[in-house]
Structure formats: C-alpha cells, structure tokens
PDB file of C-alpha atoms in Angstrom:
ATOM      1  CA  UNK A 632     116.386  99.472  80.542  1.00 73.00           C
ATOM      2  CA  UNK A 633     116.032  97.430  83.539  1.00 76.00           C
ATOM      3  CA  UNK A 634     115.982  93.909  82.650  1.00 74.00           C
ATOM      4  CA  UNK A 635     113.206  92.104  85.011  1.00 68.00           C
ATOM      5  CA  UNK A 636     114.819  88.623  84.537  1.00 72.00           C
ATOM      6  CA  UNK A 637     118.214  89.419  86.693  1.00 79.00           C
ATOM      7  CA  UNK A 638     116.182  91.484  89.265  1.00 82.00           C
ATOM      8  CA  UNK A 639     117.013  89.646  93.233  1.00 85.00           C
ATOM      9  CA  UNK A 640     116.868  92.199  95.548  1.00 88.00           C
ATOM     10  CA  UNK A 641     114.225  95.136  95.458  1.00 87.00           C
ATOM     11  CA  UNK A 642     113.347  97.118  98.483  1.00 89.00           C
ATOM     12  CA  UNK A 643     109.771  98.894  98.813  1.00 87.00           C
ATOM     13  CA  UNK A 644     109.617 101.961 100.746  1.00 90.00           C
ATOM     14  CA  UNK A 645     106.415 104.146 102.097  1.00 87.00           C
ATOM     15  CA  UNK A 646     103.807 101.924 101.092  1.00 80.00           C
ATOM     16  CA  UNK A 647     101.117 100.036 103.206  1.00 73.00           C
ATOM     17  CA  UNK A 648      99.807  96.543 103.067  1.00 65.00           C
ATOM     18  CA  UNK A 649      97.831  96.368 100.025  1.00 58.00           C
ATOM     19  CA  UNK A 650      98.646  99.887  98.996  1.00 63.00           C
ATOM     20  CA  UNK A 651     101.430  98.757  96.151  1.00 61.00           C
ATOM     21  CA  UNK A 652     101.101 100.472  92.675  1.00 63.00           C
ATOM     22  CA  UNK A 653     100.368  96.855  90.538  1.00 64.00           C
ATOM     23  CA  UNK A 654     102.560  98.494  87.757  1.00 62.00           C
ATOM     24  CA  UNK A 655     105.001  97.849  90.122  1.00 66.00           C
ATOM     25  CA  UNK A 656     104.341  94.113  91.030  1.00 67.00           C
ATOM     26  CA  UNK A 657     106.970  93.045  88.124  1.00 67.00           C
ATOM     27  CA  UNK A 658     109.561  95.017  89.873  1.00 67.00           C
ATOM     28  CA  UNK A 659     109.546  92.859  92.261  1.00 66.00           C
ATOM     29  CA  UNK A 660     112.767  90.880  93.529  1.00 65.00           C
ATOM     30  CA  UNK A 661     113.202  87.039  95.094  1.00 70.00           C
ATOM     31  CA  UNK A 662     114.442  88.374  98.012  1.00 71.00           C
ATOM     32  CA  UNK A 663     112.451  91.733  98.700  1.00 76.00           C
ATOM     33  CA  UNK A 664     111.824  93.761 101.610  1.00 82.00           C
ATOM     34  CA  UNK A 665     109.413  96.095 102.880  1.00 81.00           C
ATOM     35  CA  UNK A 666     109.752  99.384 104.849  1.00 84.00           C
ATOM     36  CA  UNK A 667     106.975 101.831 106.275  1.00 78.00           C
ATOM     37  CA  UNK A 668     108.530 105.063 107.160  1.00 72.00           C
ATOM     38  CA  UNK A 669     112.042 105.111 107.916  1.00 73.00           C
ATOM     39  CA  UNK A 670     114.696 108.167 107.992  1.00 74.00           C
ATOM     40  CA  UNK A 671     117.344 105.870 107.827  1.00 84.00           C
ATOM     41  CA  UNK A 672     117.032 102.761 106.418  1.00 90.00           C
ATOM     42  CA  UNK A 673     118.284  99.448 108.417  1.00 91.00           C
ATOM     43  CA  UNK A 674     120.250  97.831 105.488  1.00 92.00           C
ATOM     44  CA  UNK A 675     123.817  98.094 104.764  1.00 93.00           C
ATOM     45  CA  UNK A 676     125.554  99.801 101.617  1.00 94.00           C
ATOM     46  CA  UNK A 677     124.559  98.508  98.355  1.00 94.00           C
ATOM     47  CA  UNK A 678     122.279  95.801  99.382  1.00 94.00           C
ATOM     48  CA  UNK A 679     119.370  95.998  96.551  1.00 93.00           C
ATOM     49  CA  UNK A 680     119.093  96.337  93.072  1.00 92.00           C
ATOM     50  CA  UNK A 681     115.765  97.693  92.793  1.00 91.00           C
ATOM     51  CA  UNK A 682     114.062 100.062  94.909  1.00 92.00           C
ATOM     52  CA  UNK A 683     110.297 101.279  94.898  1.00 90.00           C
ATOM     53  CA  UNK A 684     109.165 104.445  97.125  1.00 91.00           C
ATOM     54  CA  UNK A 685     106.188 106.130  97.805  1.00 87.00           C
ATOM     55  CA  UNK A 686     105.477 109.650  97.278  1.00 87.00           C
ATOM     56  CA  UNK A 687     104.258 109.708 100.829  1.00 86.00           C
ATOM     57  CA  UNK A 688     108.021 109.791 102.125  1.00 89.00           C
ATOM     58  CA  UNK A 689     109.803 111.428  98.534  1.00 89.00           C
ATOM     59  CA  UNK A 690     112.476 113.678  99.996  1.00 89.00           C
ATOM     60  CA  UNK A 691     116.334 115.011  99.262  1.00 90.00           C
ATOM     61  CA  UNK A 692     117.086 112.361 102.292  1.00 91.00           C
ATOM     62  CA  UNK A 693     114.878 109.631 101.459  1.00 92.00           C
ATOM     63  CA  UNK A 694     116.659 109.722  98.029  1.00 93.00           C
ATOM     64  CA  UNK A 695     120.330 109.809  99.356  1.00 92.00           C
ATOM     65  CA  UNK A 696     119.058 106.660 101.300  1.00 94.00           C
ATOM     66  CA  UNK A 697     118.011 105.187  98.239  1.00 94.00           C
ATOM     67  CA  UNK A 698     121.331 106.054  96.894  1.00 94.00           C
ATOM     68  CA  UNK A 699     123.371 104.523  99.574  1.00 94.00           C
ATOM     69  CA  UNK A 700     121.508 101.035  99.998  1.00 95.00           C
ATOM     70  CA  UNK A 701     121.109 100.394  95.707  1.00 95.00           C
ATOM     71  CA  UNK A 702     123.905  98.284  94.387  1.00 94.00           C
ATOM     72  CA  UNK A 703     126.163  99.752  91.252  1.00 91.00           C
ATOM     73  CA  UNK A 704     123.829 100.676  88.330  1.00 89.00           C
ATOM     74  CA  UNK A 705     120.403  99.904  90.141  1.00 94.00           C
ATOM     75  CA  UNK A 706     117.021 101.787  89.844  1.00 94.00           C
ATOM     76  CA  UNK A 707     115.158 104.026  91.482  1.00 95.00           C
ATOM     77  CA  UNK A 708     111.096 103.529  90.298  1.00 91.00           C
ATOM     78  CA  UNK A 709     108.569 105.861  91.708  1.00 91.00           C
ATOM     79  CA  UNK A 710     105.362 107.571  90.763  1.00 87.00           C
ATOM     80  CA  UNK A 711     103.862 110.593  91.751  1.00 88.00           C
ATOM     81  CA  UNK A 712     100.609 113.201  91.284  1.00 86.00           C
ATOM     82  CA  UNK A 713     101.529 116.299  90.011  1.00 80.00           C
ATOM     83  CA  UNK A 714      99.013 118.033  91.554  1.00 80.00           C
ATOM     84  CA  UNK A 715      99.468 116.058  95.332  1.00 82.00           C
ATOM     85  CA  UNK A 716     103.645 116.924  94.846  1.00 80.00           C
ATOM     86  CA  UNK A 717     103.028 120.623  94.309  1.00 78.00           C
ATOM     87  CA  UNK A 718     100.925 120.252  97.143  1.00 80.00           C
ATOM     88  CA  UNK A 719     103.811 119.611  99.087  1.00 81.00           C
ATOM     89  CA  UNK A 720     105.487 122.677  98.420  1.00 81.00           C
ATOM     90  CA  UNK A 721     107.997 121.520  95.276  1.00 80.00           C
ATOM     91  CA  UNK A 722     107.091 124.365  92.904  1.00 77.00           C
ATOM     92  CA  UNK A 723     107.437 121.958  89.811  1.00 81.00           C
ATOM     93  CA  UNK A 724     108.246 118.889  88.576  1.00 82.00           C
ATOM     94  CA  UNK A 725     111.706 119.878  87.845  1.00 87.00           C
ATOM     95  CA  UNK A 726     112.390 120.525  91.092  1.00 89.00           C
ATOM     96  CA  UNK A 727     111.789 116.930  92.012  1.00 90.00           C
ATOM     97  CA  UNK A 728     113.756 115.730  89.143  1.00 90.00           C
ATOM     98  CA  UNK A 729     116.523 117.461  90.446  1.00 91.00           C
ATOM     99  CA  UNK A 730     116.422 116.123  93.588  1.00 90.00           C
ATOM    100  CA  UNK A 731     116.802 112.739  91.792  1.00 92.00           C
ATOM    101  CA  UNK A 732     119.533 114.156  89.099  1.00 90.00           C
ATOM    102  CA  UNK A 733     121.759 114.512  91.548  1.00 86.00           C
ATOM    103  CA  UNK A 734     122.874 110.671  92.328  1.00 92.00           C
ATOM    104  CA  UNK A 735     120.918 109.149  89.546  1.00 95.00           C
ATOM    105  CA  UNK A 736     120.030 109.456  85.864  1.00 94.00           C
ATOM    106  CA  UNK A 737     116.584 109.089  84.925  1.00 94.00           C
ATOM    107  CA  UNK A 738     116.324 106.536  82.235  1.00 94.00           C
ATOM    108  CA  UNK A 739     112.583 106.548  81.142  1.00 92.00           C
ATOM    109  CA  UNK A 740     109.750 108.769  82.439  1.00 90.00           C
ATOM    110  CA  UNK A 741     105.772 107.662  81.949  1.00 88.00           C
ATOM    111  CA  UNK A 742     103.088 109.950  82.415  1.00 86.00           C
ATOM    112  CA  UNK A 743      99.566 110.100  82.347  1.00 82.00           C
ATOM    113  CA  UNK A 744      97.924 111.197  79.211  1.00 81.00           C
ATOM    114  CA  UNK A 745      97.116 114.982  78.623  1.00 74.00           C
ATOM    115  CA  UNK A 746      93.169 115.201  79.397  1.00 71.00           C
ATOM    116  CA  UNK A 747      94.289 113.219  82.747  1.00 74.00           C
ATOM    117  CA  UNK A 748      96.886 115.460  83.778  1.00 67.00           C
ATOM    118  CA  UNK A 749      94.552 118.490  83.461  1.00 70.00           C
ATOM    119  CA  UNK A 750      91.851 117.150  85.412  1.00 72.00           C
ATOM    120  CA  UNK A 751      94.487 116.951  87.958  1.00 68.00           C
ATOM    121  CA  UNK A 752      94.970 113.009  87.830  1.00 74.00           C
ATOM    122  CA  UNK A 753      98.071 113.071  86.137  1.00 80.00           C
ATOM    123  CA  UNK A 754     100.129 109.744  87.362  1.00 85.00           C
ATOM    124  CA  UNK A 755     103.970 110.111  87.025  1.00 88.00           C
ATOM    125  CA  UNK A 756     106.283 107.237  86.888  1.00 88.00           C
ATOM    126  CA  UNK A 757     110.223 107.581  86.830  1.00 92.00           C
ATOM    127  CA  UNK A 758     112.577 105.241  86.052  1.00 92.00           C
ATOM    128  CA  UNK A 759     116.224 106.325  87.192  1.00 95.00           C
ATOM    129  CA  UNK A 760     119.339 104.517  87.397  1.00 95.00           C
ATOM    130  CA  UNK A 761     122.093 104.953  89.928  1.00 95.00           C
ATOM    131  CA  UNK A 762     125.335 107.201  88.831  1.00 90.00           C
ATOM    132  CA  UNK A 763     128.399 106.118  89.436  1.00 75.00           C
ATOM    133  CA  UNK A 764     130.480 107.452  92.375  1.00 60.00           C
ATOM    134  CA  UNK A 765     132.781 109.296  90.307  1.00 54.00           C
ATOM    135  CA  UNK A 766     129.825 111.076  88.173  1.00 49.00           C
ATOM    136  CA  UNK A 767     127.886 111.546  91.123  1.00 49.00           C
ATOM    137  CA  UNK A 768     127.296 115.254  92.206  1.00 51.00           C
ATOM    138  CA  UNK A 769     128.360 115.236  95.796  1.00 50.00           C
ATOM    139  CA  UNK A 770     125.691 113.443  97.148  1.00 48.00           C
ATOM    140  CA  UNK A 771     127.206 111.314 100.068  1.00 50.00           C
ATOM    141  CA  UNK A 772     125.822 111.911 103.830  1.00 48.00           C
ATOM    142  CA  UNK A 773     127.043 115.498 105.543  1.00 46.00           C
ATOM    143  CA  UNK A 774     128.818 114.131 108.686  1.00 40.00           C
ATOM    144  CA  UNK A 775     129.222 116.918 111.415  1.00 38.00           C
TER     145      UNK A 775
END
C-alpha cells in the first residue's frame, strides 16, 4: 500500500478551493500542485507520485493523463457516487474500473456501507497503482 512517509509530489485534479475530500488531506505531497479543469495537463512525463482527481473531470483521457504525468509505481486515488457516475452515462461501476484497469491496477477499494449505498449516498474510494509499461494494455496517446 502506499506508504505516506515517502510521498513528495502529488498532483490534485478537478477540485475547487475548499472542495478537497479531507480523507484525502494525508495524500498530500511537499511539493503538490493543483489543477482545475485541464484536457491536457501542463507537467512533463512522470513528474508526481501521487495523484488525486475529481469525479467532476473522471474520463478515459483524464486517466491516460494521469498515466502519463505519475512516476513508476505511483497511485491513482479517487472517489466517486455511484448514483452521480451512472448519472453520467457509465452503465456500472465496472465500466469505470475498466477505464482505470487498463494502465493501472487497483490496489484497495473503500466503499460506503450498505444502508448508505442504497439510499443513494454510496461514497467510492479507489486506490490504484500505475502498471508498468510493459504490462500496460496499450494505453499510450493515439497520435494522428
């Protein structure tokens, strides 16, 4: 599991001032950044070892960004609704997981308990680490 003590670089993405999940707040690297919205993201390869994202921007190329800017071995933590992702037109949670399956493995998954979830409250958090290149589905950026 990730180990918070060797965490110096974490990147959050697609969440506003004051809008940060405190679960999250341990997460948290020396040197950490901060990004709104962003298709691409302004860092180079492998800059972070921790980044944080937002269901507000979760997508297939939000997560390839993610990919391309986390350093060897680092992790991907993000939470979602159930009920707000379905929303969105995924038809289930295994659809997002496979979106993430693809360029990571996913290391721990927290969810909310049982009478939450079917009120419709139910929090999801995933913890996924970054493959390897070589184990990696292809999941590097289409270049036409």
């Amino acid at each position: 599991m990730l180990d918070l003590k060797e965490v110096r670089t974490s990147l959050e993405v697609g969440f506003a001032s004051g809008d940060f999940p405190e679960k999250f707040l341990r997460y948290r690297g020396r040197a950490m950044r901060s990004l709104e919205n962003c298709a691409e993201f302004p860092y180079e390869d492998a800059q972070f070892q921790v980044v944080m994202i937002s269901p507000s921007v979760f997508s297939e190329e939000s997560i390839r960004e993610v990919h391309r800017v986390l350093r060897d071995e680092g992790w991907l933590i993000f939470e979602f609704c159930e009920k707000e992702m379905l929303s969105k037109g995924y038809k289930s949670v295994s659809d997002i997981f496979s979106i993430v399956k693809s360029g990571f493995n996913i290391v721990e998954i927290e969810r909310s308990s049982w009478w939450q979830r079917l009120r419709g409250e139910g929090i999801v958090v995933v913890f996924a680490q970054k493959k390897r290149w070589r184990t990696a589905k292809v999941f590097q950026r289409r270049y036409v």
